[in-house]
Tab-separated table of C-alpha atoms in Angstrom:
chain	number	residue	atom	x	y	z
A	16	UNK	CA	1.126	-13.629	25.614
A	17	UNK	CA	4.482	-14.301	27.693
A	18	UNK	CA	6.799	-16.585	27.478
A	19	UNK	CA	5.663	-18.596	30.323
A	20	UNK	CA	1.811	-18.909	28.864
A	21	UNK	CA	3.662	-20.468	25.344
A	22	UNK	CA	6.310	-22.867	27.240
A	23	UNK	CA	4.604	-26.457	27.661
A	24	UNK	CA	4.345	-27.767	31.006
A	25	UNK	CA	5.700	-31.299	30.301
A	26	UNK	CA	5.373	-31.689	34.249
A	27	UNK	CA	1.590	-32.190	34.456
A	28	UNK	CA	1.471	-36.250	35.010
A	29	UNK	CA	-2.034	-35.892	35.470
A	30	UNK	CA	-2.645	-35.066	31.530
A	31	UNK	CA	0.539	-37.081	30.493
A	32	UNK	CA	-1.159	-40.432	31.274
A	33	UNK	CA	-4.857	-39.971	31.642
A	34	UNK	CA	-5.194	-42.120	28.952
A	35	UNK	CA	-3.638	-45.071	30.869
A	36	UNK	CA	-5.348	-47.706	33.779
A	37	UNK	CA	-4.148	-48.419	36.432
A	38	UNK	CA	-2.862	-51.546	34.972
A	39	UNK	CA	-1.317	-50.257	32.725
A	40	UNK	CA	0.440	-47.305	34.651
A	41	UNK	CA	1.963	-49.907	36.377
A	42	UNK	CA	2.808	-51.751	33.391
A	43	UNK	CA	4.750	-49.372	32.049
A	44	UNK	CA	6.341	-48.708	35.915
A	45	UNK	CA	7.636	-52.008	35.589
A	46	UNK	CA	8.947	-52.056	31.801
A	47	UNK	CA	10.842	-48.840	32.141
A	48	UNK	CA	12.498	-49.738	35.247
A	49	UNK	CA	13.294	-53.457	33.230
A	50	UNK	CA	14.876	-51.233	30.149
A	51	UNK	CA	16.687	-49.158	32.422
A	52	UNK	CA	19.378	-52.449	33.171
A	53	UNK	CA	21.633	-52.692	30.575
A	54	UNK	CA	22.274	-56.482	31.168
A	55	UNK	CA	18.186	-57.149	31.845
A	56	UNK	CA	18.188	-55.819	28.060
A	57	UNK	CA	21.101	-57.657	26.400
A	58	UNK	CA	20.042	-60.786	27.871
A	59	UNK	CA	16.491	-59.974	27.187
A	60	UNK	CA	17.757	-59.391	23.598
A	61	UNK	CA	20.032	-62.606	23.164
A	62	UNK	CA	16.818	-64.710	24.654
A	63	UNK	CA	14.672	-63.233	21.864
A	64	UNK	CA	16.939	-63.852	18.694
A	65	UNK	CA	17.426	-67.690	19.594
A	66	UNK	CA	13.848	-68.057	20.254
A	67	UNK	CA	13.483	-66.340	16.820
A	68	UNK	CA	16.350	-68.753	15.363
A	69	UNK	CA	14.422	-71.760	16.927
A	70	UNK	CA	10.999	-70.455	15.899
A	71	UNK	CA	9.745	-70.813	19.494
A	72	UNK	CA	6.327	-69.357	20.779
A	73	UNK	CA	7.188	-65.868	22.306
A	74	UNK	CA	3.992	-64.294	22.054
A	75	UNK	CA	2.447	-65.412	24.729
A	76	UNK	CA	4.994	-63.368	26.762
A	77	UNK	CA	5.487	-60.749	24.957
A	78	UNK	CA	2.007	-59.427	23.787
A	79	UNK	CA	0.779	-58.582	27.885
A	80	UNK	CA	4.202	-56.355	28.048
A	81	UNK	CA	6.589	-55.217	25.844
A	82	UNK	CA	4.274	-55.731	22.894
A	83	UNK	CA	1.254	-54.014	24.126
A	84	UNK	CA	2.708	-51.070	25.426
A	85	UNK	CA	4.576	-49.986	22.248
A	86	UNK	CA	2.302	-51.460	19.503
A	87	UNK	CA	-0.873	-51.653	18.769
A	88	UNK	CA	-2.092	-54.698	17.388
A	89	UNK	CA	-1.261	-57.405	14.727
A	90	UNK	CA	-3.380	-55.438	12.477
A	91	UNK	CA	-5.098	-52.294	11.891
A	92	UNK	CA	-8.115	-53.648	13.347
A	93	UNK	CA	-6.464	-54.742	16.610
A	94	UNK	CA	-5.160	-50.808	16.784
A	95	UNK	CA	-8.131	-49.421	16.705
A	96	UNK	CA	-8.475	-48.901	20.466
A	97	UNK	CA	-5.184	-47.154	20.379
A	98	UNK	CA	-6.217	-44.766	17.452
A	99	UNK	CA	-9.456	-43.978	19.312
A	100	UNK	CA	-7.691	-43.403	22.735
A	101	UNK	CA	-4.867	-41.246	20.846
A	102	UNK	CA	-7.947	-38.861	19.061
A	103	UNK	CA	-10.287	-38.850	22.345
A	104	UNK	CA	-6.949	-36.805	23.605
A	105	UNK	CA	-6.180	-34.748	20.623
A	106	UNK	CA	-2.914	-36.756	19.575
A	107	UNK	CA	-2.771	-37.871	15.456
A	108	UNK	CA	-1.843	-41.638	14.553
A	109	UNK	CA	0.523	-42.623	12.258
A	110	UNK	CA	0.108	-46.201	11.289
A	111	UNK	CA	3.609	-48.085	11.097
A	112	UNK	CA	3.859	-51.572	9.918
A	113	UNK	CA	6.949	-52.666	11.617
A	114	UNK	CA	7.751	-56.059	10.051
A	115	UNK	CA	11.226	-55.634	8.704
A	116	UNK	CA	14.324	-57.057	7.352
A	117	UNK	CA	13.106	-59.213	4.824
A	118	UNK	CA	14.866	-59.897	0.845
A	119	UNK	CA	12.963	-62.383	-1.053
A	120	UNK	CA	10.679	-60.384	-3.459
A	121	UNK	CA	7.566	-62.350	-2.973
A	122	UNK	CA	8.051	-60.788	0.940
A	123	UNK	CA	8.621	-57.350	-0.438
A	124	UNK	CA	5.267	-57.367	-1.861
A	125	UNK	CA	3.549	-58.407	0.624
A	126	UNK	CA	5.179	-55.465	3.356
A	127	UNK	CA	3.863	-53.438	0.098
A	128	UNK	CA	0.614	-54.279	0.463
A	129	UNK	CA	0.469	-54.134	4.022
A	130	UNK	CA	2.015	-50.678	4.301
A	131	UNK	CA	-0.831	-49.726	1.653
A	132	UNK	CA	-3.732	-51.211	3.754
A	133	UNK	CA	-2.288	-48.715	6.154
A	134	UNK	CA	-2.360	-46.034	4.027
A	135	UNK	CA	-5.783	-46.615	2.875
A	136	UNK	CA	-7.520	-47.029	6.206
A	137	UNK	CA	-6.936	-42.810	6.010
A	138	UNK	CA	-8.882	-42.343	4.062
A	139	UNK	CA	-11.816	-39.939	4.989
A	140	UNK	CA	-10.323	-40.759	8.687
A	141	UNK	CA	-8.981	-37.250	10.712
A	142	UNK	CA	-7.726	-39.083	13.457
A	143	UNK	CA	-4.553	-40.120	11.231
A	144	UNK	CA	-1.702	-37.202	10.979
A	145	UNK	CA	0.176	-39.173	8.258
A	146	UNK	CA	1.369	-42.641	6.493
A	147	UNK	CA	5.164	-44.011	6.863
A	148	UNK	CA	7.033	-46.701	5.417
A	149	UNK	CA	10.650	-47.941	5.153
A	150	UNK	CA	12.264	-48.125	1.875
A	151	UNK	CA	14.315	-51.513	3.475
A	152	UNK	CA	10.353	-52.363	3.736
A	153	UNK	CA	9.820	-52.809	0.318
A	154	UNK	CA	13.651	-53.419	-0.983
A	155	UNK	CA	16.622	-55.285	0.253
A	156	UNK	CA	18.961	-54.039	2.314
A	157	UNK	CA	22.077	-55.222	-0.159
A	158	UNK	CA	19.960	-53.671	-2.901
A	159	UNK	CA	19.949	-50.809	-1.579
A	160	UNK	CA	22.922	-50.510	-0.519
A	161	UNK	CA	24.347	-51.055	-4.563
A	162	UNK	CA	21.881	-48.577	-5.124
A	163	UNK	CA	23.587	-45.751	-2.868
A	164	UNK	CA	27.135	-46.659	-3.456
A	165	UNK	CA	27.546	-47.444	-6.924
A	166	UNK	CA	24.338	-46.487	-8.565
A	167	UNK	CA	25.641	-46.411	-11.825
A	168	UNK	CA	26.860	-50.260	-11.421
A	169	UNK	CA	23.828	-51.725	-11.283
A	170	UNK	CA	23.856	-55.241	-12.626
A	171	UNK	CA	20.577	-55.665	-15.357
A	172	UNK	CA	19.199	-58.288	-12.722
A	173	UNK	CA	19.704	-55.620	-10.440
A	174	UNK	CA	18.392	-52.891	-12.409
A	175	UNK	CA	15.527	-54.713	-13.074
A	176	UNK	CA	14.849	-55.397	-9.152
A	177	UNK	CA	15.796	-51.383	-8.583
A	178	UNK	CA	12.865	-50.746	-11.003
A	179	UNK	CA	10.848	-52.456	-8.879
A	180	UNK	CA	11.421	-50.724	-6.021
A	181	UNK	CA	10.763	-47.747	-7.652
A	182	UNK	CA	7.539	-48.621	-8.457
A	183	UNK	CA	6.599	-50.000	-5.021
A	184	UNK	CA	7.540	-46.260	-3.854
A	185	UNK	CA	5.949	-44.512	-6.363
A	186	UNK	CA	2.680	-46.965	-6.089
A	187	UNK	CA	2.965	-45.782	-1.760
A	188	UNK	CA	3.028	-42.588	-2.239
A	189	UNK	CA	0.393	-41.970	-5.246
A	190	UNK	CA	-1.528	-43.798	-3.241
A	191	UNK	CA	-0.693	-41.479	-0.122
A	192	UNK	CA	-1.206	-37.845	-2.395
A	193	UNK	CA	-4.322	-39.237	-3.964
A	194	UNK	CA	-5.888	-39.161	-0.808
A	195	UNK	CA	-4.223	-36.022	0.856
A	196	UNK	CA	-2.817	-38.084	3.377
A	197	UNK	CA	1.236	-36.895	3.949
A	198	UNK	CA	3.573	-39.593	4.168
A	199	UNK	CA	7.278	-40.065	5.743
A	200	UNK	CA	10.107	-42.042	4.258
A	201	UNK	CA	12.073	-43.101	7.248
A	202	UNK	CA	15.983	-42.743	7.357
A	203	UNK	CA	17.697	-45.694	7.697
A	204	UNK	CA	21.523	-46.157	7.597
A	205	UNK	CA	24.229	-44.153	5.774
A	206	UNK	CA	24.743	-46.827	3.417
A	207	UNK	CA	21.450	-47.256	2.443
A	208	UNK	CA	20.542	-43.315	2.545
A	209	UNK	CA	21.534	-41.886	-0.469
A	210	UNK	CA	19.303	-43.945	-2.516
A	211	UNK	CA	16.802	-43.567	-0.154
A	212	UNK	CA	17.397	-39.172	-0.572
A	213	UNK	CA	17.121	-39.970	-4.582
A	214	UNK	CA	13.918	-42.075	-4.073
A	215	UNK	CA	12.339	-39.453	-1.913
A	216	UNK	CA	13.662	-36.370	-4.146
A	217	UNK	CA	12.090	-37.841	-7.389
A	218	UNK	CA	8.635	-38.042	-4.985
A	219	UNK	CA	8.896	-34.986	-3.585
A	220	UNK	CA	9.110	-33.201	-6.883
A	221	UNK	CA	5.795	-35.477	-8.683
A	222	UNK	CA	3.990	-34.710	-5.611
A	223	UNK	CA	4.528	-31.860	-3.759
A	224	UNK	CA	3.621	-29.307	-6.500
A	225	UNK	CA	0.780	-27.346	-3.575
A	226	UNK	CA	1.954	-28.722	-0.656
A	227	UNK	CA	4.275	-31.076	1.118
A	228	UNK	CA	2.573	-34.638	0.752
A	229	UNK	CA	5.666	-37.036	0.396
A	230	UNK	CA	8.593	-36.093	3.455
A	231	UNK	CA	12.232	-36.929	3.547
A	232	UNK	CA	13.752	-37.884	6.614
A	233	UNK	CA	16.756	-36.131	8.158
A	234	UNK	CA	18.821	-37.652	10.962
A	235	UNK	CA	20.751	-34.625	12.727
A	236	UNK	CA	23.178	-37.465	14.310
A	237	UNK	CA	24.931	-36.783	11.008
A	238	UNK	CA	27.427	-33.795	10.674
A	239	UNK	CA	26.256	-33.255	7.636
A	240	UNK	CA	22.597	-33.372	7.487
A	241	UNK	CA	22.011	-29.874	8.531
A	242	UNK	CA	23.756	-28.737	5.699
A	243	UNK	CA	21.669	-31.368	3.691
A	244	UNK	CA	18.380	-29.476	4.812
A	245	UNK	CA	19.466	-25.952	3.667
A	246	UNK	CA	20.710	-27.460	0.355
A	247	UNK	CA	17.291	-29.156	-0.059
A	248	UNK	CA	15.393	-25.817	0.467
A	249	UNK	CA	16.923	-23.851	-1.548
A	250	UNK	CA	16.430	-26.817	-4.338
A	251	UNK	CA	12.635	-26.638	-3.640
A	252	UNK	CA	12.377	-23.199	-3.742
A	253	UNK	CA	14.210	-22.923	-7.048
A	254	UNK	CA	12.194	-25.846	-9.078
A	255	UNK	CA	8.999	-24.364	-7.186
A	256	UNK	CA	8.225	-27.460	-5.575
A	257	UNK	CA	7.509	-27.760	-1.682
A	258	UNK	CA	10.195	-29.694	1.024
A	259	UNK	CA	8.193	-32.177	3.720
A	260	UNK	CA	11.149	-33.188	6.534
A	261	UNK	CA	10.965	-35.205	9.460
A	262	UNK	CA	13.767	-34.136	11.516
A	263	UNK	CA	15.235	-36.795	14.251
A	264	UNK	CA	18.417	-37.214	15.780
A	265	UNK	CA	18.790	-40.897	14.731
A	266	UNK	CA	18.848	-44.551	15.279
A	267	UNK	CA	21.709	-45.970	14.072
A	268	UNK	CA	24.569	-44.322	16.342
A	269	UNK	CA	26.529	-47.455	17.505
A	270	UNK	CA	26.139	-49.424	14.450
A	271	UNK	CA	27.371	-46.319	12.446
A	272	UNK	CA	30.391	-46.076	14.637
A	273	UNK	CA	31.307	-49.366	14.665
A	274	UNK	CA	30.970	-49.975	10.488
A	275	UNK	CA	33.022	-46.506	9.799
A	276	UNK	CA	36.155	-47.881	12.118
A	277	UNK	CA	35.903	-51.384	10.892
A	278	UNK	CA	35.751	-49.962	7.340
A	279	UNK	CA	38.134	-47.586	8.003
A	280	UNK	CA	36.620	-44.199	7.275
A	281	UNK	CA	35.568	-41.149	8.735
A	282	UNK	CA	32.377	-41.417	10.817
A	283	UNK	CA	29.045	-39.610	9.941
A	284	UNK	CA	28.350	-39.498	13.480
A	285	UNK	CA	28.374	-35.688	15.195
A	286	UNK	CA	31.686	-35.972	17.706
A	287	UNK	CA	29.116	-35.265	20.881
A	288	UNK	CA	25.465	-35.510	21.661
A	289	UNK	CA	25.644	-31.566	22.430
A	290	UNK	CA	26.552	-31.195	18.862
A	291	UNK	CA	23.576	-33.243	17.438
A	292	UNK	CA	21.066	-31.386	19.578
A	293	UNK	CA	23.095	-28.099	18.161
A	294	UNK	CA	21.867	-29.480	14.631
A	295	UNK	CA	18.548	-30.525	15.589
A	296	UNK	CA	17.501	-27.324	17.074
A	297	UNK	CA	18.556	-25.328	14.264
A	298	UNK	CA	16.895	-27.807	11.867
A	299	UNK	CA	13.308	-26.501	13.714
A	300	UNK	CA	14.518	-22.761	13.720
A	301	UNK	CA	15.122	-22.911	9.515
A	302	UNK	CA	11.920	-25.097	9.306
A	303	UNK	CA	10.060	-22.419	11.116
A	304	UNK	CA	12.018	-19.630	9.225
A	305	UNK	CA	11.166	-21.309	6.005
A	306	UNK	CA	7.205	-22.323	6.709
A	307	UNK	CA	5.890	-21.047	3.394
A	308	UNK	CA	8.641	-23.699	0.992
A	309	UNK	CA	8.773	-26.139	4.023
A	310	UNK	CA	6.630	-28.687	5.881
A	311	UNK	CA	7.925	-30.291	8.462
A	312	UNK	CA	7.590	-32.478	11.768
A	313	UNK	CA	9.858	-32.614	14.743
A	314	UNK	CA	10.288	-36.327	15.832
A	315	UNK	CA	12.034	-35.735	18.928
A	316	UNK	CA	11.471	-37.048	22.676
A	317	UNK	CA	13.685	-34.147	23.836
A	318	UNK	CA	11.871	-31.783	25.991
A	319	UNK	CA	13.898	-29.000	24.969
A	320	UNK	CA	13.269	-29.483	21.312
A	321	UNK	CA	9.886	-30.016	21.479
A	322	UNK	CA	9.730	-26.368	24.073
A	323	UNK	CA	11.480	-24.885	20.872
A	324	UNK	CA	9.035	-26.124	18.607
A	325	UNK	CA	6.547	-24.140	20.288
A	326	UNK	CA	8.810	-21.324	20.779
A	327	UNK	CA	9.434	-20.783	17.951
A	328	UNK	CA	5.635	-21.123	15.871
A	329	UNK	CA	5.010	-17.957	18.458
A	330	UNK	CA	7.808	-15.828	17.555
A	331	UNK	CA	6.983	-16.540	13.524
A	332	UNK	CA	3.419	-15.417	15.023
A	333	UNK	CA	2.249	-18.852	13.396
A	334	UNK	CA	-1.278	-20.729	14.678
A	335	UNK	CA	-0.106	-23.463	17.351
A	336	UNK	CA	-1.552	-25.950	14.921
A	337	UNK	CA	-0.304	-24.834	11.560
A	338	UNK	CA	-0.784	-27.904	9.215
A	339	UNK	CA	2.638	-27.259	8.328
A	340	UNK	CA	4.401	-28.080	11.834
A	341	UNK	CA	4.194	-31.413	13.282
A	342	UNK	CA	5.691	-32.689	16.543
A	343	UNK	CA	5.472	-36.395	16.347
A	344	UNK	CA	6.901	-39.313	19.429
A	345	UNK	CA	6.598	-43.021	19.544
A	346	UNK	CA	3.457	-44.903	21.714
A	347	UNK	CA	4.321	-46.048	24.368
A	348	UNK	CA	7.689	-43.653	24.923
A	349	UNK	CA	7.303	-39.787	26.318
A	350	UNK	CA	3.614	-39.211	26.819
A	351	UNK	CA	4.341	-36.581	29.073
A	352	UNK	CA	5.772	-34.192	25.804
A	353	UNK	CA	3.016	-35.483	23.854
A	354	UNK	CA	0.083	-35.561	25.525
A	355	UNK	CA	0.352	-31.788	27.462
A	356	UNK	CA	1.780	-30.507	23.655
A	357	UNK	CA	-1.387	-31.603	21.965
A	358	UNK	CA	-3.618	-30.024	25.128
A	359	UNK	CA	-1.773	-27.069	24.619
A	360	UNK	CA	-3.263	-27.355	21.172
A	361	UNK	CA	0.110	-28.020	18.840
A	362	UNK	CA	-0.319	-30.687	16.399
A	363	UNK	CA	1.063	-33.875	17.574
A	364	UNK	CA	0.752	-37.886	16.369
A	365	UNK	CA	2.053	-41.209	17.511
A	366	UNK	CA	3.835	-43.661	15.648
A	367	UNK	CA	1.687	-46.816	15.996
A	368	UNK	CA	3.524	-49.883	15.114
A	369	UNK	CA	1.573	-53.072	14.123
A	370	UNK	CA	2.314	-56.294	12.670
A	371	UNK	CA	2.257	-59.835	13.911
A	372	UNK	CA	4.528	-60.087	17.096
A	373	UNK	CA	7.237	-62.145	15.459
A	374	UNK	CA	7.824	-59.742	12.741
A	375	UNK	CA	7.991	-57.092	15.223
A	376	UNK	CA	10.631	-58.268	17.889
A	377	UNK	CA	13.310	-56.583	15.685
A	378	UNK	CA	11.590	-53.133	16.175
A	379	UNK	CA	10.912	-53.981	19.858
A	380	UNK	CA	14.161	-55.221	20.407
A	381	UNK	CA	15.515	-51.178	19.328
A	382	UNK	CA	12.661	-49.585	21.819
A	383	UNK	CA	14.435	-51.397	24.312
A	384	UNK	CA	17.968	-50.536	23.643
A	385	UNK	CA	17.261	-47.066	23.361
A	386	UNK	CA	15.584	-46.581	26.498
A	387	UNK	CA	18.429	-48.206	27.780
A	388	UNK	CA	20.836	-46.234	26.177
A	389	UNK	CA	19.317	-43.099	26.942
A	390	UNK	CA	19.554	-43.105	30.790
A	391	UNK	CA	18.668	-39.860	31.318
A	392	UNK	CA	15.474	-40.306	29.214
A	393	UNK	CA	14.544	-43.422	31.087
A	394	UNK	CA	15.136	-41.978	34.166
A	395	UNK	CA	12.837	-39.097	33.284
A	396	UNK	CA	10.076	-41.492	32.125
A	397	UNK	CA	10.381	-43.422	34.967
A	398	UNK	CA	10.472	-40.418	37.368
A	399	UNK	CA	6.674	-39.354	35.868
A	400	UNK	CA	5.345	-42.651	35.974
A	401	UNK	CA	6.064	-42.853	39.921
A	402	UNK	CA	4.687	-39.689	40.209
A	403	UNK	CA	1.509	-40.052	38.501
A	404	UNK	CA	1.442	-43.565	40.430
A	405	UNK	CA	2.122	-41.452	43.913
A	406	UNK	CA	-0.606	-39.089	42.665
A	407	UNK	CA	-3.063	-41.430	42.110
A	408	UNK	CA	-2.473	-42.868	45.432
A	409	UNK	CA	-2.944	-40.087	47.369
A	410	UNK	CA	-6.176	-39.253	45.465
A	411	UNK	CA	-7.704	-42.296	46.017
């Protein structure tokens, strides 16, 4: 087969959004060229946190827009449609409930139980690639952050609320291996991450005895995460145990930035973009290189990545959909790299957030400042969309 026959054609608008109305092509014609103003999104932003501060009714315009095109419902009922659309085009769900941010333990448990509904409505289901959760889901941020800092430290009060936390993760991800369904432990910030590492270390090694079930996430914004990966391997291949990653480059750029200079220490932020898609694409070649101790997915809206991906499962001489490479994008964001990847027949899945809108403007709120910080990315979104609109046109 050549070269050209394994390269995805992330050009074909046609199979990008055949999943999408007219309505709601245009929808998303209009939202991408919103998030592509900077000041449209920091106003648009301010708006939303003194609505939130004043508890004032945003729903009603925020579910017909913003809400609807990057989650799916208020519940796993209301996403239904959106699983079913996803499957009827060979793309994987992964159920994300997206209410964050919260401390008081009584709200703990309940994102526990929620992120457990999720990972039980699985069960028996194919259309569903994997489960996810937070750790900052189910413990607080300033908890966590004692945790990763000074673990050693720990007050007994909280100790005691550490143990806890333990046991929500351990009760998520039994839950997750008990009914084969793999499961990610998002990244979150550097101060929060090492505990985070331990937490998904201690699962990875109950769990992952046959296969990779529980999966670490590595953000290759950091200089050092690459090196983080190897070390990892080579620990999982040595206790005989195997290594689920999620590789991504990373949310968390500016705010990283900006804590490491008002702290006053180094930043563990790569110097350049170039250098974090250096790490990134090296993560998938040693993933690829390493498919019989690794499992991995490639969370990644870069078109070049994702080409790799593929790339590289042909050189290894590896089935397109090995269960043990995963390329994985948000709804709502690059359907043109995930939609003609899972024609091509690669595995592929959608994050699909859900939660009651409130709780959710948070993780909308960072949809919208990525797209706008990503120009380049927006502009390529929006590019397709006018396409397929222009195509559609003339075919009518």
């Amino acid at each position: 087969m050549s070269n050209a026959d394994t390269t995805p054609n992330f050009e074909n608008t046609q199979r990008a959004f055949a999943h999408l109305s007219a309505g709601e092509l245009n929808r998303a014609l209009v939202l991408f060229q919103t998030v592509g103003n900077n000041q449209l999104v920091r106003t648009g932003k301010a708006l939303m946190q003194v609505a939130l501060a004043l508890r004032i009714p945003v729903g009603w315009a925020i579910r017909p827009t913003v809400y609807s095109h990057f989650c799916g419902g208020e519940t796993i009922a209301e996403c239904e449609g959106t699983v079913a659309t996803l499957h009827a085009n060979k793309v994987h769900t992964i159920l994300d409930y997206s209410a964050e941010g919260k401390e008081e333990e009584i709200d703990l448990e309940a994102t526990q139980s929620h992120i457990l509904q999720a990972i039980a409505a699985t069960k028996g289901d194919q259309r569903h690639g994997f489960s996810v959760f937070k750790v900052s889901g189910v413990a607080s941020t300033a908890l966590l952050e004692k945790a990763s800092v000074n673990p050693d430290g720990l007050t007994p009060s909280d100790a005691a609320a550490w143990n806890r936390v333990q046991a929500r993760v351990d009760t998520l991800c039994s839950e997750a291996a008990q009914l084969g369904t793999p499961v990610f432990i998002d990244a979150e910030e550097t101060w929060l991450q090492d505990a985070i590492d331990r937490l998904a270390l201690e699962q990875m090694r109950k769990h992952n005895g046959k296969k990779a079930i529980v999966f670490n996430t590595v953000q290759l914004y950091r200089h050092d995460r690459y090196a983080y990966l190897k070390e990892t391997t080579e620990l999982a291949q040595k206790e005989g145990w195997h290594l689920g990653v999620k590789l991504v480059r990373g949310a968390y750029m500016e705010k990283e930035r900006a804590r490491a200079q008002e702290q006053g220490y180094a930043s563990p932020i790569q110097p350049d973009k170039a250098s974090t898609d250096r790490d990134f694409n090296a993560a998938v070649r040693w993933c690829v290189k390493h498919i019989d101790r690794v499992a991995f997915c490639a969370g990644s809206h870069n078109e070049e990545s994702n080409a790799l991906l593929a790339q590289c499962l042909e050189e290894a001489g590896l089935a397109r959909d090995d269960e043990r490479a995963w390329s994985a994008q948000l709804l709502g964001m690059s359907d043109h790299i995930s939609f003609n990847l899972s024609q091509a027949g690669y595995n592929v899945a959608k994050y699909v957030p859900f939660g009651p809108i409130r709780e959710t403007i948070p993780y909308l709120i960072r949809r919208a400042e990525e797209n706008s910080s990503v120009a380049g990315q927006t502009s390529r979104e929006l590019e397709l969309i006018r396409r397929e609109v222009k195509r559609r046109k003339a075919k009518a």
